[in-house]
mmCIF file of C-alpha atoms in Angstrom:
data_model
loop_
_atom_site.group_PDB
_atom_site.id
_atom_site.type_symbol
_atom_site.label_atom_id
_atom_site.label_comp_id
_atom_site.label_asym_id
_atom_site.label_seq_id
_atom_site.Cartn_x
_atom_site.Cartn_y
_atom_site.Cartn_z
ATOM 1 C CA MET J 48 86.835 145.728 131.353
ATOM 2 C CA ARG J 49 88.191 142.203 131.024
ATOM 3 C CA LEU J 50 91.887 141.366 130.820
ATOM 4 C CA LEU J 51 93.518 137.991 130.151
ATOM 5 C CA PHE J 52 97.107 137.115 131.063
ATOM 6 C CA LEU J 53 98.706 133.876 129.832
ATOM 7 C CA GLY J 54 101.801 132.487 131.554
ATOM 8 C CA ASP J 55 105.164 131.523 130.050
ATOM 9 C CA LEU J 56 104.647 130.054 126.593
ATOM 10 C CA VAL J 57 106.982 127.031 126.263
ATOM 11 C CA GLY J 58 108.042 125.562 122.935
ATOM 12 C CA ARG J 59 106.017 124.426 119.958
ATOM 13 C CA SER J 60 103.357 122.671 122.029
ATOM 14 C CA GLY J 61 102.556 125.750 124.099
ATOM 15 C CA ARG J 62 102.863 128.011 121.088
ATOM 16 C CA GLN J 63 100.366 126.034 119.030
ATOM 17 C CA ALA J 64 97.923 125.761 121.917
ATOM 18 C CA VAL J 65 97.889 129.518 122.445
ATOM 19 C CA VAL J 66 97.638 130.369 118.750
ATOM 20 C CA GLU J 67 94.777 127.912 118.261
ATOM 21 C CA THR J 68 92.899 128.721 121.471
ATOM 22 C CA LEU J 69 93.292 132.454 121.980
ATOM 23 C CA PRO J 70 90.947 133.770 119.257
ATOM 24 C CA GLY J 71 88.048 131.722 120.633
ATOM 25 C CA LEU J 72 88.858 132.684 124.226
ATOM 26 C CA VAL J 73 88.805 136.383 123.375
ATOM 27 C CA GLU J 74 85.526 136.166 121.487
ATOM 28 C CA ALA J 75 83.685 133.862 123.898
ATOM 29 C CA ASN J 76 84.637 135.850 126.997
ATOM 30 C CA ALA J 77 84.549 139.382 125.582
ATOM 31 C CA ILE J 78 88.191 139.951 126.504
ATOM 32 C CA ASP J 79 89.329 143.550 126.009
ATOM 33 C CA PHE J 80 93.083 143.056 126.364
ATOM 34 C CA VAL J 81 95.492 140.095 126.236
ATOM 35 C CA ILE J 82 99.040 139.782 127.585
ATOM 36 C CA VAL J 83 101.186 136.696 126.929
ATOM 37 C CA ASN J 84 104.606 135.972 128.426
ATOM 38 C CA GLY J 85 106.515 134.573 125.451
ATOM 39 C CA GLU J 86 110.098 134.253 126.645
ATOM 40 C CA ASN J 87 110.299 130.459 126.245
ATOM 41 C CA SER J 88 108.437 130.135 122.959
ATOM 42 C CA ALA J 89 111.403 129.466 120.624
ATOM 43 C CA ALA J 90 112.346 125.860 121.459
ATOM 44 C CA GLY J 91 112.139 126.842 125.125
ATOM 45 C CA PHE J 92 114.653 129.696 124.945
ATOM 46 C CA GLY J 93 113.718 133.220 123.895
ATOM 47 C CA ILE J 94 111.352 134.368 121.163
ATOM 48 C CA THR J 95 111.875 134.972 117.445
ATOM 49 C CA GLU J 96 110.224 137.782 115.536
ATOM 50 C CA ALA J 97 108.177 135.287 113.505
ATOM 51 C CA ILE J 98 106.837 133.631 116.657
ATOM 52 C CA LEU J 99 106.106 137.032 118.173
ATOM 53 C CA GLN J 100 104.049 137.940 115.124
ATOM 54 C CA ASP J 101 102.130 134.646 115.272
ATOM 55 C CA VAL J 102 101.172 135.305 118.900
ATOM 56 C CA LEU J 103 100.142 138.887 118.148
ATOM 57 C CA ASP J 104 98.120 137.772 115.111
ATOM 58 C CA ALA J 105 96.302 135.239 117.312
ATOM 59 C CA GLY J 106 95.004 138.042 119.538
ATOM 60 C CA ALA J 107 97.724 139.004 122.013
ATOM 61 C CA ASP J 108 98.047 142.756 122.471
ATOM 62 C CA VAL J 109 101.488 142.629 124.085
ATOM 63 C CA VAL J 110 104.124 139.980 124.799
ATOM 64 C CA THR J 111 106.227 140.165 127.955
ATOM 65 C CA THR J 112 109.468 138.304 128.617
ATOM 66 C CA GLY J 113 112.086 137.728 131.338
ATOM 67 C CA ASN J 114 115.555 136.313 131.832
ATOM 68 C CA HIS J 115 115.515 134.467 128.475
ATOM 69 C CA ILE J 116 114.803 137.619 126.457
ATOM 70 C CA TRP J 117 118.215 137.621 124.710
ATOM 71 C CA ASP J 118 118.523 133.869 124.072
ATOM 72 C CA GLN J 119 117.651 134.498 120.420
ATOM 73 C CA ARG J 120 120.392 136.958 119.488
ATOM 74 C CA ASP J 121 118.415 138.744 116.767
ATOM 75 C CA THR J 122 116.040 139.955 119.481
ATOM 76 C CA LEU J 123 118.612 142.650 120.242
ATOM 77 C CA VAL J 124 117.820 144.106 116.808
ATOM 78 C CA TYR J 125 114.145 143.501 116.161
ATOM 79 C CA ILE J 126 112.964 144.520 119.653
ATOM 80 C CA GLU J 127 113.625 148.144 118.681
ATOM 81 C CA ARG J 128 110.956 148.010 115.971
ATOM 82 C CA GLN J 129 108.495 145.841 117.891
ATOM 83 C CA ASP J 130 106.863 148.084 120.485
ATOM 84 C CA ARG J 131 104.522 145.289 121.586
ATOM 85 C CA LEU J 132 107.429 143.160 122.852
ATOM 86 C CA ILE J 133 108.399 144.167 126.402
ATOM 87 C CA ARG J 134 111.611 143.210 128.230
ATOM 88 C CA PRO J 135 112.238 143.658 131.987
ATOM 89 C CA ILE J 136 112.233 147.330 132.901
ATOM 90 C CA ASN J 137 115.119 147.012 135.352
ATOM 91 C CA PHE J 138 117.790 146.157 132.789
ATOM 92 C CA PRO J 139 120.564 148.781 132.868
ATOM 93 C CA SER J 140 120.076 152.054 131.020
ATOM 94 C CA GLY J 141 120.911 151.695 127.333
ATOM 95 C CA THR J 142 119.596 148.145 126.974
ATOM 96 C CA PRO J 143 117.640 147.752 123.700
ATOM 97 C CA GLY J 144 113.860 147.759 123.853
ATOM 98 C CA ARG J 145 111.469 149.032 126.487
ATOM 99 C CA GLY J 146 110.326 147.750 129.858
ATOM 100 C CA ALA J 147 106.934 149.452 129.896
ATOM 101 C CA ASN J 148 104.499 150.832 127.375
ATOM 102 C CA ILE J 149 100.932 152.113 127.103
ATOM 103 C CA PHE J 150 98.582 150.255 124.772
ATOM 104 C CA THR J 151 94.994 150.726 123.620
ATOM 105 C CA ALA J 152 92.531 147.951 124.481
ATOM 106 C CA ARG J 153 89.661 146.804 122.281
ATOM 107 C CA ASN J 154 87.270 149.005 124.288
ATOM 108 C CA GLY J 155 89.512 152.048 123.889
ATOM 109 C CA ALA J 156 90.993 151.899 127.400
ATOM 110 C CA ARG J 157 94.621 152.903 127.973
ATOM 111 C CA ILE J 158 96.574 149.976 129.446
ATOM 112 C CA LEU J 159 100.015 150.324 130.999
ATOM 113 C CA VAL J 160 102.029 147.088 130.857
ATOM 114 C CA VAL J 161 105.214 146.801 132.905
ATOM 115 C CA ASN J 162 107.632 143.868 132.854
ATOM 116 C CA ALA J 163 109.987 143.606 135.848
ATOM 117 C CA MET J 164 112.494 140.930 136.849
ATOM 118 C CA GLY J 165 113.276 139.848 140.384
ATOM 119 C CA ARG J 166 116.761 139.674 141.905
ATOM 120 C CA VAL J 167 116.435 136.800 144.404
ATOM 121 C CA PHE J 168 118.040 133.645 142.897
ATOM 122 C CA MET J 169 118.173 135.477 139.543
ATOM 123 C CA ASP J 170 120.759 137.435 137.573
ATOM 124 C CA SER J 171 121.073 140.684 139.483
ATOM 125 C CA LEU J 172 119.624 143.623 137.574
ATOM 126 C CA ASP J 173 118.714 147.093 138.806
ATOM 127 C CA ASP J 174 116.167 147.433 141.625
ATOM 128 C CA PRO J 175 112.761 146.307 140.253
ATOM 129 C CA PHE J 176 110.858 148.096 143.020
ATOM 130 C CA ALA J 177 112.424 151.472 142.211
ATOM 131 C CA ALA J 178 111.882 150.969 138.479
ATOM 132 C CA VAL J 179 108.219 150.004 138.894
ATOM 133 C CA ASP J 180 107.611 152.808 141.347
ATOM 134 C CA GLN J 181 109.006 155.363 138.918
ATOM 135 C CA VAL J 182 106.785 154.302 136.021
ATOM 136 C CA LEU J 183 103.654 154.108 138.190
ATOM 137 C CA GLU J 184 104.328 157.581 139.576
ATOM 138 C CA SER J 185 104.648 158.992 136.048
ATOM 139 C CA THR J 186 101.516 157.233 134.716
ATOM 140 C CA PRO J 187 99.044 157.158 137.634
ATOM 141 C CA LEU J 188 96.155 154.721 137.520
ATOM 142 C CA GLY J 189 92.789 156.341 136.893
ATOM 143 C CA GLN J 190 94.401 159.491 135.520
ATOM 144 C CA VAL J 191 96.919 158.822 132.759
ATOM 145 C CA VAL J 192 95.947 155.153 132.266
ATOM 146 C CA ASP J 193 92.762 153.140 132.809
ATOM 147 C CA ALA J 194 94.555 149.954 133.898
ATOM 148 C CA ALA J 195 98.094 148.955 134.863
ATOM 149 C CA VAL J 196 99.516 145.434 134.758
ATOM 150 C CA ILE J 197 102.862 144.270 136.137
ATOM 151 C CA ASP J 198 104.422 140.987 135.017
ATOM 152 C CA MET J 199 106.814 140.201 137.884
ATOM 153 C CA HIS J 200 109.222 137.657 136.411
ATOM 154 C CA ALA J 201 110.873 136.207 139.504
ATOM 155 C CA GLU J 202 111.960 133.022 141.247
ATOM 156 C CA ALA J 203 111.069 133.877 144.840
ATOM 157 C CA THR J 204 107.417 133.962 145.824
ATOM 158 C CA SER J 205 108.295 136.375 148.632
ATOM 159 C CA GLU J 206 109.657 138.907 146.140
ATOM 160 C CA LYS J 207 106.527 138.626 144.016
ATOM 161 C CA GLN J 208 104.260 139.055 147.031
ATOM 162 C CA ALA J 209 106.288 142.046 148.176
ATOM 163 C CA MET J 210 105.806 143.671 144.766
ATOM 164 C CA GLY J 211 102.068 143.060 144.978
ATOM 165 C CA HIS J 212 101.783 144.808 148.331
ATOM 166 C CA PHE J 213 104.211 147.553 147.262
ATOM 167 C CA VAL J 214 101.929 148.637 144.411
ATOM 168 C CA ASP J 215 98.574 147.702 145.983
ATOM 169 C CA GLY J 216 96.047 150.345 144.982
ATOM 170 C CA ARG J 217 98.304 151.676 142.225
ATOM 171 C CA ALA J 218 98.026 148.780 139.744
ATOM 172 C CA SER J 219 95.193 146.653 138.403
ATOM 173 C CA LEU J 220 97.119 143.349 138.400
ATOM 174 C CA VAL J 221 100.451 142.001 139.597
ATOM 175 C CA VAL J 222 101.058 138.519 138.206
ATOM 176 C CA GLY J 223 104.149 136.382 138.623
ATOM 177 C CA THR J 224 105.875 134.437 135.874
ATOM 178 C CA HIS J 225 109.085 132.368 135.514
ATOM 179 C CA THR J 226 108.495 129.263 137.673
ATOM 180 C CA HIS J 227 106.132 127.643 135.125
ATOM 181 C CA VAL J 228 103.999 126.296 137.986
ATOM 182 C CA PRO J 229 100.560 127.887 138.526
ATOM 183 C CA THR J 230 99.760 128.925 142.077
ATOM 184 C CA ALA J 231 96.423 128.840 143.894
ATOM 185 C CA ASP J 232 96.736 132.207 145.656
ATOM 186 C CA HIS J 233 94.819 134.430 143.225
ATOM 187 C CA GLN J 234 93.204 137.214 145.209
ATOM 188 C CA ILE J 235 92.373 140.901 145.302
ATOM 189 C CA LEU J 236 94.644 142.691 147.762
ATOM 190 C CA PRO J 237 93.188 145.188 150.298
ATOM 191 C CA GLY J 238 93.897 148.195 148.082
ATOM 192 C CA GLY J 239 92.180 146.681 145.035
ATOM 193 C CA THR J 240 95.100 145.188 143.094
ATOM 194 C CA ALA J 241 94.554 141.667 141.735
ATOM 195 C CA TYR J 242 97.435 139.327 142.526
ATOM 196 C CA MET J 243 98.681 135.827 141.651
ATOM 197 C CA SER J 244 102.152 134.520 142.494
ATOM 198 C CA ASP J 245 102.544 132.606 139.230
ATOM 199 C CA ALA J 246 100.323 132.221 136.192
ATOM 200 C CA GLY J 247 101.962 128.925 135.270
ATOM 201 C CA MET J 248 103.039 128.015 131.758
ATOM 202 C CA CYS J 249 101.335 127.370 128.464
ATOM 203 C CA GLY J 250 102.964 124.073 127.628
ATOM 204 C CA ASP J 251 103.022 120.321 128.180
ATOM 205 C CA TYR J 252 102.750 119.625 131.932
ATOM 206 C CA ASP J 253 103.884 116.007 131.447
ATOM 207 C CA SER J 254 107.378 117.434 131.717
ATOM 208 C CA VAL J 255 109.847 119.196 133.993
ATOM 209 C CA LEU J 256 108.903 122.859 133.626
ATOM 210 C CA GLY J 257 107.928 122.252 130.017
ATOM 211 C CA MET J 258 111.056 120.297 129.108
ATOM 212 C CA GLU J 259 111.307 116.608 128.229
ATOM 213 C CA LYS J 260 111.739 114.755 131.510
ATOM 214 C CA ASP J 261 114.762 112.518 130.934
ATOM 215 C CA GLU J 262 117.514 115.142 130.828
ATOM 216 C CA PRO J 263 116.397 117.180 133.891
ATOM 217 C CA VAL J 264 115.847 114.024 135.930
ATOM 218 C CA SER J 265 119.246 112.674 134.864
ATOM 219 C CA ARG J 266 120.978 115.877 135.921
ATOM 220 C CA PHE J 267 119.403 115.691 139.369
ATOM 221 C CA LEU J 268 120.488 112.082 139.729
ATOM 222 C CA ARG J 269 123.997 112.266 138.267
ATOM 223 C CA LYS J 270 124.892 115.999 138.393
ATOM 224 C CA ILE J 271 126.280 115.600 134.866
ATOM 225 C CA PRO J 272 124.650 117.023 131.696
ATOM 226 C CA SER J 273 124.113 114.331 129.072
ATOM 227 C CA GLY J 274 122.263 116.388 126.492
ATOM 228 C CA ARG J 275 120.308 119.559 125.832
ATOM 229 C CA PHE J 276 117.012 120.562 127.355
ATOM 230 C CA THR J 277 114.273 120.193 124.732
ATOM 231 C CA PRO J 278 110.611 121.222 125.089
ATOM 232 C CA ALA J 279 108.053 118.492 125.690
ATOM 233 C CA LEU J 280 105.715 118.095 122.726
ATOM 234 C CA GLY J 281 102.618 116.552 124.312
ATOM 235 C CA GLU J 282 99.236 118.243 124.586
ATOM 236 C CA ALA J 283 99.640 121.639 126.196
ATOM 237 C CA THR J 284 97.581 123.321 128.889
ATOM 238 C CA VAL J 285 96.833 126.994 128.346
ATOM 239 C CA SER J 286 97.382 128.483 131.791
ATOM 240 C CA GLY J 287 96.871 132.010 133.049
ATOM 241 C CA VAL J 288 94.555 134.365 134.856
ATOM 242 C CA ALA J 289 91.581 136.548 133.955
ATOM 243 C CA VAL J 290 90.731 139.798 135.708
ATOM 244 C CA GLU J 291 87.771 142.157 135.635
ATOM 245 C CA ILE J 292 88.727 145.794 136.144
ATOM 246 C CA ASP J 293 86.581 148.762 137.124
ATOM 247 C CA GLU J 294 86.789 151.244 134.273
ATOM 248 C CA THR J 295 86.611 154.258 136.587
ATOM 249 C CA SER J 296 89.165 153.374 139.261
ATOM 250 C CA GLY J 297 91.286 150.903 137.298
ATOM 251 C CA LEU J 298 91.224 148.504 140.242
ATOM 252 C CA ALA J 299 90.228 144.857 140.104
ATOM 253 C CA THR J 300 86.728 143.614 140.893
ATOM 254 C CA ALA J 301 87.263 139.898 140.146
ATOM 255 C CA ILE J 302 90.070 137.448 139.409
ATOM 256 C CA ALA J 303 89.990 133.817 138.256
ATOM 257 C CA PRO J 304 92.640 131.307 137.111
ATOM 258 C CA LEU J 305 92.516 129.729 133.654
ATOM 259 C CA ARG J 306 93.382 126.082 132.954
ATOM 260 C CA LEU J 307 92.388 124.944 129.476
ATOM 261 C CA GLY J 308 93.279 121.646 127.800
ATOM 262 C CA GLY J 309 96.040 119.200 128.623
ATOM 263 C CA ARG J 310 96.703 117.640 132.007
ATOM 264 C CA LEU J 311 95.694 120.556 134.223
ATOM 265 C CA SER J 312 92.161 120.569 132.863
ATOM 266 C CA GLN J 313 91.631 117.072 134.295
ATOM 267 C CA VAL J 314 89.446 117.756 137.318
ATOM 268 C CA LEU J 315 87.722 115.572 139.876
ATOM 269 C CA PRO J 316 84.154 114.598 138.902
ATOM 270 C CA PRO J 317 81.285 116.318 140.748
ATOM 271 C CA ASP J 318 80.483 113.138 142.699
ATOM 272 C CA TRP J 319 84.060 112.312 143.757
ATOM 273 C CA ARG J 320 83.205 112.461 147.479
ATOM 274 C CA GLU J 321 80.246 110.125 147.217
ATOM 275 C CA ASP J 322 80.493 106.544 148.438
#
């Protein structure tokens, strides 16, 4: 079984790149299930219901989020009727929406998707480790579900790595989001769980985390806001990770990063070491 995860979708540039690219990616690579983190898709802050539907129509099976989930205020209403939009599971009890759900993949497999948010350098929510542990205990891999994916939306790499080792052997994939910078540490942990500290963003990398450069740079230099953050509109890179999962155990057998289009697809030529 093949699963594709795409990192934080940022603004119109990232949105268009995913919508245009995803159908071909799914068909060409026989992808069975697609997860997209969409929390920055509406002008960089939150996600509207119309954008959510566009991403789902393009081939995403579920859209995860993070700390920007409520930036579009109508999300508080429409999330109740959109069971394919997931918010962090460790929000307090009574928060609208759901933090985990079971979905059916194209091959008929049952896929558990969990969205958790870290607490280091982030708004402090409930304990993500306890919340994830509870849902994994109630839906064990290889018994109730055929695969389990955790989107760990967090600032600190240490917290993401700790989550990976905490659930190793109980989840198919733990992938980090939030920093918008793809990491090079994709691996399969000793217990069989695929792991990557951050999938990166789907957006314009000629930017500061997907935003036009001038305002962030100015704030670092002067410590005074002079305007709003606005998403960069150059050519976007579609960034994420692909995983192959054993259909019997639900554990990973292969993992590979994805960098498609834009600046991150610019690679050194094969002969770059030659004199």
